[in-house]
């Protein structure tokens, strides 16, 4: 007989079989009462899960993201309504599931996560499109806070789309450091320069090996440790 594993959560001791069941229940998608037809999960992260579902009314496939309680789900939806830009995934719909969790529906983006490019011109073109999308968000008072390769998709026809605005912060709102460690600025206070730090790290990663020194210097300045030393 096998030995059952257990996990301690606070003062409670929970068998792993129970935890596995709870995870499976959370991942189940009950779309009753909505116009969407359940499909497969295509992504999962700290902020929620994303599913490929069919919109029965318009007969098309879309991405449906489920995020915790209703308020949290609608926060990302409200942010996306302010960000109508070709380089930012558009919001189609938002609502509440039967279990009380909030969801938002977005364009289903067919693309691959950001990567290092072999050609300098291609890498710079993609970097420029990312900067345009993030610059537009900043002009609308929105800071992404989690720019990383997994949150940027590139398509085969040159499309570049910035995704996952779940922890975005609106200018004037108080917020602390958040995101993915490698791409996260070191300072505690968050402003537009927080995203500039992440862009600098991304630029270094997508430029081809042996990129010209002036370009590497631009990337280094963008992700300088001191916010005042970065591009403003």
PDB file of C-alpha atoms in Angstrom:
ATOM      1  CA  UNK A   1       0.000   0.000   0.000  1.00  0.00           C
ATOM      2  CA  UNK A   2       1.217   3.524  -0.785  1.00  0.00           C
ATOM      3  CA  UNK A   3       1.655   6.156   1.869  1.00  0.00           C
ATOM      4  CA  UNK A   4      -0.750   9.051   1.510  1.00  0.00           C
ATOM      5  CA  UNK A   5       0.943  12.442   1.475  1.00  0.00           C
ATOM      6  CA  UNK A   6      -0.436  15.335   3.459  1.00  0.00           C
ATOM      7  CA  UNK A   7       0.023  19.113   3.318  1.00  0.00           C
ATOM      8  CA  UNK A   8      -0.221  21.491   6.253  1.00  0.00           C
ATOM      9  CA  UNK A   9      -2.109  24.731   5.556  1.00  0.00           C
ATOM     10  CA  UNK A  10      -2.006  26.920   8.632  1.00  0.00           C
ATOM     11  CA  UNK A  11      -3.310  24.776  11.479  1.00  0.00           C
ATOM     12  CA  UNK A  12      -5.039  22.321   9.147  1.00  0.00           C
ATOM     13  CA  UNK A  13      -3.529  19.113   7.783  1.00  0.00           C
ATOM     14  CA  UNK A  14      -4.994  18.265   4.358  1.00  0.00           C
ATOM     15  CA  UNK A  15      -4.367  14.980   2.469  1.00  0.00           C
ATOM     16  CA  UNK A  16      -2.954  15.499  -1.022  1.00  0.00           C
ATOM     17  CA  UNK A  17      -5.923  13.640  -2.560  1.00  0.00           C
ATOM     18  CA  UNK A  18      -8.201  16.338  -1.117  1.00  0.00           C
ATOM     19  CA  UNK A  19      -5.974  19.117  -2.462  1.00  0.00           C
ATOM     20  CA  UNK A  20      -5.939  17.451  -5.888  1.00  0.00           C
ATOM     21  CA  UNK A  21      -9.744  17.315  -5.845  1.00  0.00           C
ATOM     22  CA  UNK A  22      -9.990  20.993  -4.863  1.00  0.00           C
ATOM     23  CA  UNK A  23      -7.630  21.984  -7.685  1.00  0.00           C
ATOM     24  CA  UNK A  24      -9.713  19.998 -10.174  1.00  0.00           C
ATOM     25  CA  UNK A  25     -12.915  21.658  -8.972  1.00  0.00           C
ATOM     26  CA  UNK A  26     -11.377  25.131  -9.291  1.00  0.00           C
ATOM     27  CA  UNK A  27     -10.237  24.347 -12.852  1.00  0.00           C
ATOM     28  CA  UNK A  28     -13.712  23.183 -13.897  1.00  0.00           C
ATOM     29  CA  UNK A  29     -15.521  25.820 -15.912  1.00  0.00           C
ATOM     30  CA  UNK A  30     -19.273  26.147 -15.386  1.00  0.00           C
ATOM     31  CA  UNK A  31     -20.545  28.463 -18.124  1.00  0.00           C
ATOM     32  CA  UNK A  32     -24.239  27.891 -17.467  1.00  0.00           C
ATOM     33  CA  UNK A  33     -26.171  31.116 -17.878  1.00  0.00           C
ATOM     34  CA  UNK A  34     -23.615  32.583 -20.293  1.00  0.00           C
ATOM     35  CA  UNK A  35     -23.427  32.633 -24.092  1.00  0.00           C
ATOM     36  CA  UNK A  36     -20.155  30.673 -24.051  1.00  0.00           C
ATOM     37  CA  UNK A  37     -19.457  27.005 -24.644  1.00  0.00           C
ATOM     38  CA  UNK A  38     -16.744  25.425 -22.513  1.00  0.00           C
ATOM     39  CA  UNK A  39     -13.421  24.535 -24.111  1.00  0.00           C
ATOM     40  CA  UNK A  40      -9.917  23.660 -23.020  1.00  0.00           C
ATOM     41  CA  UNK A  41      -7.655  25.543 -20.636  1.00  0.00           C
ATOM     42  CA  UNK A  42      -4.865  27.310 -22.542  1.00  0.00           C
ATOM     43  CA  UNK A  43      -3.091  29.104 -19.711  1.00  0.00           C
ATOM     44  CA  UNK A  44      -2.839  29.271 -15.942  1.00  0.00           C
ATOM     45  CA  UNK A  45      -1.024  31.684 -13.657  1.00  0.00           C
ATOM     46  CA  UNK A  46      -1.094  33.325 -10.262  1.00  0.00           C
ATOM     47  CA  UNK A  47      -3.866  35.710 -11.338  1.00  0.00           C
ATOM     48  CA  UNK A  48      -6.234  33.169 -12.883  1.00  0.00           C
ATOM     49  CA  UNK A  49      -6.867  30.665 -15.654  1.00  0.00           C
ATOM     50  CA  UNK A  50      -7.557  31.265 -19.342  1.00  0.00           C
ATOM     51  CA  UNK A  51      -9.785  29.051 -21.481  1.00  0.00           C
ATOM     52  CA  UNK A  52     -10.445  28.776 -25.206  1.00  0.00           C
ATOM     53  CA  UNK A  53     -14.247  28.920 -25.438  1.00  0.00           C
ATOM     54  CA  UNK A  54     -16.813  29.329 -28.185  1.00  0.00           C
ATOM     55  CA  UNK A  55     -19.097  32.358 -28.315  1.00  0.00           C
ATOM     56  CA  UNK A  56     -22.355  30.749 -29.433  1.00  0.00           C
ATOM     57  CA  UNK A  57     -23.990  34.055 -30.334  1.00  0.00           C
ATOM     58  CA  UNK A  58     -21.269  35.195 -32.748  1.00  0.00           C
ATOM     59  CA  UNK A  59     -19.959  31.705 -33.616  1.00  0.00           C
ATOM     60  CA  UNK A  60     -16.319  32.454 -32.887  1.00  0.00           C
ATOM     61  CA  UNK A  61     -13.647  31.305 -30.453  1.00  0.00           C
ATOM     62  CA  UNK A  62     -12.468  33.706 -27.759  1.00  0.00           C
ATOM     63  CA  UNK A  63     -10.279  33.683 -24.649  1.00  0.00           C
ATOM     64  CA  UNK A  64     -12.156  33.665 -21.346  1.00  0.00           C
ATOM     65  CA  UNK A  65     -10.150  34.526 -18.239  1.00  0.00           C
ATOM     66  CA  UNK A  66     -11.455  33.600 -14.787  1.00  0.00           C
ATOM     67  CA  UNK A  67     -10.095  35.540 -11.819  1.00  0.00           C
ATOM     68  CA  UNK A  68     -11.249  34.922  -8.255  1.00  0.00           C
ATOM     69  CA  UNK A  69     -14.058  37.035  -6.827  1.00  0.00           C
ATOM     70  CA  UNK A  70     -16.126  39.306  -9.055  1.00  0.00           C
ATOM     71  CA  UNK A  71     -14.309  42.499  -8.044  1.00  0.00           C
ATOM     72  CA  UNK A  72     -10.898  41.164  -9.030  1.00  0.00           C
ATOM     73  CA  UNK A  73     -12.155  39.943 -12.404  1.00  0.00           C
ATOM     74  CA  UNK A  74     -13.769  43.253 -13.241  1.00  0.00           C
ATOM     75  CA  UNK A  75     -10.625  45.212 -12.322  1.00  0.00           C
ATOM     76  CA  UNK A  76      -8.794  43.888 -15.371  1.00  0.00           C
ATOM     77  CA  UNK A  77     -11.900  44.381 -17.507  1.00  0.00           C
ATOM     78  CA  UNK A  78     -12.198  48.016 -16.432  1.00  0.00           C
ATOM     79  CA  UNK A  79      -8.524  48.559 -17.205  1.00  0.00           C
ATOM     80  CA  UNK A  80      -8.854  47.104 -20.707  1.00  0.00           C
ATOM     81  CA  UNK A  81     -11.785  49.382 -21.531  1.00  0.00           C
ATOM     82  CA  UNK A  82      -9.316  52.292 -21.322  1.00  0.00           C
ATOM     83  CA  UNK A  83      -6.749  50.647 -23.578  1.00  0.00           C
ATOM     84  CA  UNK A  84      -8.051  50.441 -27.141  1.00  0.00           C
ATOM     85  CA  UNK A  85      -4.823  49.995 -29.089  1.00  0.00           C
ATOM     86  CA  UNK A  86      -3.700  47.572 -31.858  1.00  0.00           C
ATOM     87  CA  UNK A  87      -0.956  46.235 -29.589  1.00  0.00           C
ATOM     88  CA  UNK A  88      -3.181  45.537 -26.558  1.00  0.00           C
ATOM     89  CA  UNK A  89      -5.550  42.582 -26.413  1.00  0.00           C
ATOM     90  CA  UNK A  90      -9.123  43.945 -26.706  1.00  0.00           C
ATOM     91  CA  UNK A  91     -11.903  43.257 -24.223  1.00  0.00           C
ATOM     92  CA  UNK A  92     -15.146  41.787 -25.613  1.00  0.00           C
ATOM     93  CA  UNK A  93     -17.250  41.037 -22.552  1.00  0.00           C
ATOM     94  CA  UNK A  94     -17.252  40.565 -18.755  1.00  0.00           C
ATOM     95  CA  UNK A  95     -19.562  38.877 -16.302  1.00  0.00           C
ATOM     96  CA  UNK A  96     -20.018  36.521 -13.379  1.00  0.00           C
ATOM     97  CA  UNK A  97     -19.927  32.724 -13.392  1.00  0.00           C
ATOM     98  CA  UNK A  98     -22.465  30.578 -11.577  1.00  0.00           C
ATOM     99  CA  UNK A  99     -19.949  29.984  -8.757  1.00  0.00           C
ATOM    100  CA  UNK A 100     -19.527  33.727  -8.150  1.00  0.00           C
ATOM    101  CA  UNK A 101     -16.158  34.191  -9.815  1.00  0.00           C
ATOM    102  CA  UNK A 102     -15.701  37.060 -12.240  1.00  0.00           C
ATOM    103  CA  UNK A 103     -14.530  36.616 -15.822  1.00  0.00           C
ATOM    104  CA  UNK A 104     -13.547  38.717 -18.802  1.00  0.00           C
ATOM    105  CA  UNK A 105     -13.625  37.703 -22.455  1.00  0.00           C
ATOM    106  CA  UNK A 106     -10.905  38.834 -24.849  1.00  0.00           C
ATOM    107  CA  UNK A 107      -9.681  38.191 -28.359  1.00  0.00           C
ATOM    108  CA  UNK A 108      -8.123  34.762 -28.760  1.00  0.00           C
ATOM    109  CA  UNK A 109      -4.595  35.672 -29.869  1.00  0.00           C
ATOM    110  CA  UNK A 110      -2.808  33.205 -32.144  1.00  0.00           C
ATOM    111  CA  UNK A 111       0.860  33.777 -31.459  1.00  0.00           C
ATOM    112  CA  UNK A 112       4.031  32.713 -29.662  1.00  0.00           C
ATOM    113  CA  UNK A 113       5.673  34.172 -26.526  1.00  0.00           C
ATOM    114  CA  UNK A 114       8.419  36.712 -27.079  1.00  0.00           C
ATOM    115  CA  UNK A 115      11.827  35.239 -27.916  1.00  0.00           C
ATOM    116  CA  UNK A 116      15.295  36.212 -29.086  1.00  0.00           C
ATOM    117  CA  UNK A 117      15.322  37.149 -32.786  1.00  0.00           C
ATOM    118  CA  UNK A 118      18.018  36.144 -35.245  1.00  0.00           C
ATOM    119  CA  UNK A 119      17.675  39.344 -37.276  1.00  0.00           C
ATOM    120  CA  UNK A 120      18.351  42.788 -35.839  1.00  0.00           C
ATOM    121  CA  UNK A 121      15.683  44.533 -37.923  1.00  0.00           C
ATOM    122  CA  UNK A 122      12.973  42.068 -36.853  1.00  0.00           C
ATOM    123  CA  UNK A 123      13.937  42.332 -33.183  1.00  0.00           C
ATOM    124  CA  UNK A 124      13.884  46.128 -33.270  1.00  0.00           C
ATOM    125  CA  UNK A 125      10.521  46.194 -35.058  1.00  0.00           C
ATOM    126  CA  UNK A 126       8.958  44.004 -32.366  1.00  0.00           C
ATOM    127  CA  UNK A 127      10.587  46.032 -29.579  1.00  0.00           C
ATOM    128  CA  UNK A 128       9.176  49.198 -31.127  1.00  0.00           C
ATOM    129  CA  UNK A 129       5.637  47.787 -31.206  1.00  0.00           C
ATOM    130  CA  UNK A 130       5.881  46.715 -27.553  1.00  0.00           C
ATOM    131  CA  UNK A 131       7.040  50.202 -26.581  1.00  0.00           C
ATOM    132  CA  UNK A 132       4.188  51.794 -28.547  1.00  0.00           C
ATOM    133  CA  UNK A 133       1.591  49.673 -26.717  1.00  0.00           C
ATOM    134  CA  UNK A 134       3.108  50.303 -23.293  1.00  0.00           C
ATOM    135  CA  UNK A 135       3.569  54.005 -24.083  1.00  0.00           C
ATOM    136  CA  UNK A 136      -0.102  54.249 -24.996  1.00  0.00           C
ATOM    137  CA  UNK A 137      -1.070  52.587 -21.711  1.00  0.00           C
ATOM    138  CA  UNK A 138       1.069  55.103 -19.824  1.00  0.00           C
ATOM    139  CA  UNK A 139      -0.631  57.959 -21.686  1.00  0.00           C
ATOM    140  CA  UNK A 140      -3.940  56.604 -20.348  1.00  0.00           C
ATOM    141  CA  UNK A 141      -2.578  56.429 -16.812  1.00  0.00           C
ATOM    142  CA  UNK A 142      -2.070  52.640 -16.696  1.00  0.00           C
ATOM    143  CA  UNK A 143       1.115  50.846 -15.574  1.00  0.00           C
ATOM    144  CA  UNK A 144       1.349  47.167 -16.553  1.00  0.00           C
ATOM    145  CA  UNK A 145       3.721  45.960 -13.763  1.00  0.00           C
ATOM    146  CA  UNK A 146       4.288  42.470 -15.208  1.00  0.00           C
ATOM    147  CA  UNK A 147       5.914  42.839 -18.623  1.00  0.00           C
ATOM    148  CA  UNK A 148       7.659  39.566 -19.499  1.00  0.00           C
ATOM    149  CA  UNK A 149       7.956  37.256 -22.550  1.00  0.00           C
ATOM    150  CA  UNK A 150       4.936  35.150 -21.552  1.00  0.00           C
ATOM    151  CA  UNK A 151       2.724  38.254 -21.554  1.00  0.00           C
ATOM    152  CA  UNK A 152       3.719  39.354 -25.060  1.00  0.00           C
ATOM    153  CA  UNK A 153       2.668  37.326 -28.097  1.00  0.00           C
ATOM    154  CA  UNK A 154       4.015  37.709 -31.624  1.00  0.00           C
ATOM    155  CA  UNK A 155       2.147  36.488 -34.716  1.00  0.00           C
ATOM    156  CA  UNK A 156       3.445  35.189 -38.022  1.00  0.00           C
ATOM    157  CA  UNK A 157       2.362  38.362 -39.845  1.00  0.00           C
ATOM    158  CA  UNK A 158       4.156  40.799 -37.548  1.00  0.00           C
ATOM    159  CA  UNK A 159       1.425  41.195 -34.924  1.00  0.00           C
ATOM    160  CA  UNK A 160       2.590  42.041 -31.405  1.00  0.00           C
ATOM    161  CA  UNK A 161       0.084  41.890 -28.546  1.00  0.00           C
ATOM    162  CA  UNK A 162       0.622  42.800 -24.883  1.00  0.00           C
ATOM    163  CA  UNK A 163      -1.526  40.632 -22.597  1.00  0.00           C
ATOM    164  CA  UNK A 164      -2.402  40.099 -18.930  1.00  0.00           C
ATOM    165  CA  UNK A 165      -3.279  43.433 -17.342  1.00  0.00           C
ATOM    166  CA  UNK A 166      -4.509  41.746 -14.179  1.00  0.00           C
ATOM    167  CA  UNK A 167      -2.113  43.522 -11.794  1.00  0.00           C
ATOM    168  CA  UNK A 168      -1.949  46.787 -13.732  1.00  0.00           C
ATOM    169  CA  UNK A 169      -2.023  49.942 -11.649  1.00  0.00           C
ATOM    170  CA  UNK A 170      -3.715  53.214 -12.528  1.00  0.00           C
ATOM    171  CA  UNK A 171      -1.631  56.360 -12.067  1.00  0.00           C
ATOM    172  CA  UNK A 172      -2.344  57.974  -8.732  1.00  0.00           C
ATOM    173  CA  UNK A 173      -3.275  54.675  -7.088  1.00  0.00           C
ATOM    174  CA  UNK A 174      -0.962  53.351  -4.407  1.00  0.00           C
ATOM    175  CA  UNK A 175       0.764  50.096  -5.208  1.00  0.00           C
ATOM    176  CA  UNK A 176       3.833  48.109  -4.264  1.00  0.00           C
ATOM    177  CA  UNK A 177       6.277  45.982  -6.238  1.00  0.00           C
ATOM    178  CA  UNK A 178       4.671  43.163  -8.160  1.00  0.00           C
ATOM    179  CA  UNK A 179       5.381  40.960 -11.129  1.00  0.00           C
ATOM    180  CA  UNK A 180       8.088  38.465 -12.073  1.00  0.00           C
ATOM    181  CA  UNK A 181      11.423  38.861 -10.292  1.00  0.00           C
ATOM    182  CA  UNK A 182      13.753  38.976 -13.311  1.00  0.00           C
ATOM    183  CA  UNK A 183      11.735  41.774 -14.933  1.00  0.00           C
ATOM    184  CA  UNK A 184      10.758  43.610 -11.746  1.00  0.00           C
ATOM    185  CA  UNK A 185      12.252  47.008 -10.904  1.00  0.00           C
ATOM    186  CA  UNK A 186      13.969  47.133  -7.477  1.00  0.00           C
ATOM    187  CA  UNK A 187      12.251  50.245  -6.095  1.00  0.00           C
ATOM    188  CA  UNK A 188       9.222  50.051  -3.809  1.00  0.00           C
ATOM    189  CA  UNK A 189       7.305  52.959  -5.374  1.00  0.00           C
ATOM    190  CA  UNK A 190       5.607  52.184  -8.677  1.00  0.00           C
ATOM    191  CA  UNK A 191       5.346  54.553 -11.646  1.00  0.00           C
ATOM    192  CA  UNK A 192       5.879  54.448 -15.427  1.00  0.00           C
ATOM    193  CA  UNK A 193       9.626  53.871 -14.918  1.00  0.00           C
ATOM    194  CA  UNK A 194       8.725  50.495 -13.400  1.00  0.00           C
ATOM    195  CA  UNK A 195       7.613  49.327 -16.849  1.00  0.00           C
ATOM    196  CA  UNK A 196      10.631  50.965 -18.486  1.00  0.00           C
ATOM    197  CA  UNK A 197      12.883  48.755 -16.351  1.00  0.00           C
ATOM    198  CA  UNK A 198      11.062  45.667 -17.643  1.00  0.00           C
ATOM    199  CA  UNK A 199      11.306  46.916 -21.231  1.00  0.00           C
ATOM    200  CA  UNK A 200      15.071  47.273 -20.857  1.00  0.00           C
ATOM    201  CA  UNK A 201      15.436  43.662 -19.732  1.00  0.00           C
ATOM    202  CA  UNK A 202      13.176  42.479 -22.560  1.00  0.00           C
ATOM    203  CA  UNK A 203      15.178  44.434 -25.140  1.00  0.00           C
ATOM    204  CA  UNK A 204      18.384  42.696 -24.066  1.00  0.00           C
ATOM    205  CA  UNK A 205      16.684  39.326 -24.364  1.00  0.00           C
ATOM    206  CA  UNK A 206      15.166  39.757 -27.816  1.00  0.00           C
ATOM    207  CA  UNK A 207      18.097  41.432 -29.573  1.00  0.00           C
ATOM    208  CA  UNK A 208      20.238  38.955 -31.532  1.00  0.00           C
ATOM    209  CA  UNK A 209      23.555  37.855 -30.086  1.00  0.00           C
ATOM    210  CA  UNK A 210      26.290  40.310 -31.011  1.00  0.00           C
ATOM    211  CA  UNK A 211      23.884  43.277 -31.208  1.00  0.00           C
ATOM    212  CA  UNK A 212      25.555  46.696 -31.640  1.00  0.00           C
ATOM    213  CA  UNK A 213      26.877  48.243 -28.427  1.00  0.00           C
ATOM    214  CA  UNK A 214      24.720  51.400 -28.703  1.00  0.00           C
ATOM    215  CA  UNK A 215      21.590  49.247 -28.590  1.00  0.00           C
ATOM    216  CA  UNK A 216      22.869  47.324 -25.590  1.00  0.00           C
ATOM    217  CA  UNK A 217      23.626  50.653 -23.918  1.00  0.00           C
ATOM    218  CA  UNK A 218      20.016  51.753 -24.498  1.00  0.00           C
ATOM    219  CA  UNK A 219      18.774  48.547 -22.873  1.00  0.00           C
ATOM    220  CA  UNK A 220      21.166  48.974 -19.939  1.00  0.00           C
ATOM    221  CA  UNK A 221      20.028  52.560 -19.343  1.00  0.00           C
ATOM    222  CA  UNK A 222      16.377  51.479 -19.456  1.00  0.00           C
ATOM    223  CA  UNK A 223      16.874  48.918 -16.688  1.00  0.00           C
ATOM    224  CA  UNK A 224      19.249  50.914 -14.494  1.00  0.00           C
ATOM    225  CA  UNK A 225      18.726  50.208 -10.797  1.00  0.00           C
ATOM    226  CA  UNK A 226      17.991  53.846  -9.958  1.00  0.00           C
ATOM    227  CA  UNK A 227      14.719  55.115 -11.488  1.00  0.00           C
ATOM    228  CA  UNK A 228      16.269  58.561 -12.089  1.00  0.00           C
ATOM    229  CA  UNK A 229      18.964  56.985 -14.282  1.00  0.00           C
ATOM    230  CA  UNK A 230      16.423  55.386 -16.643  1.00  0.00           C
ATOM    231  CA  UNK A 231      14.578  56.950 -19.545  1.00  0.00           C
ATOM    232  CA  UNK A 232      11.771  58.944 -17.994  1.00  0.00           C
TER     233      UNK A 232
END
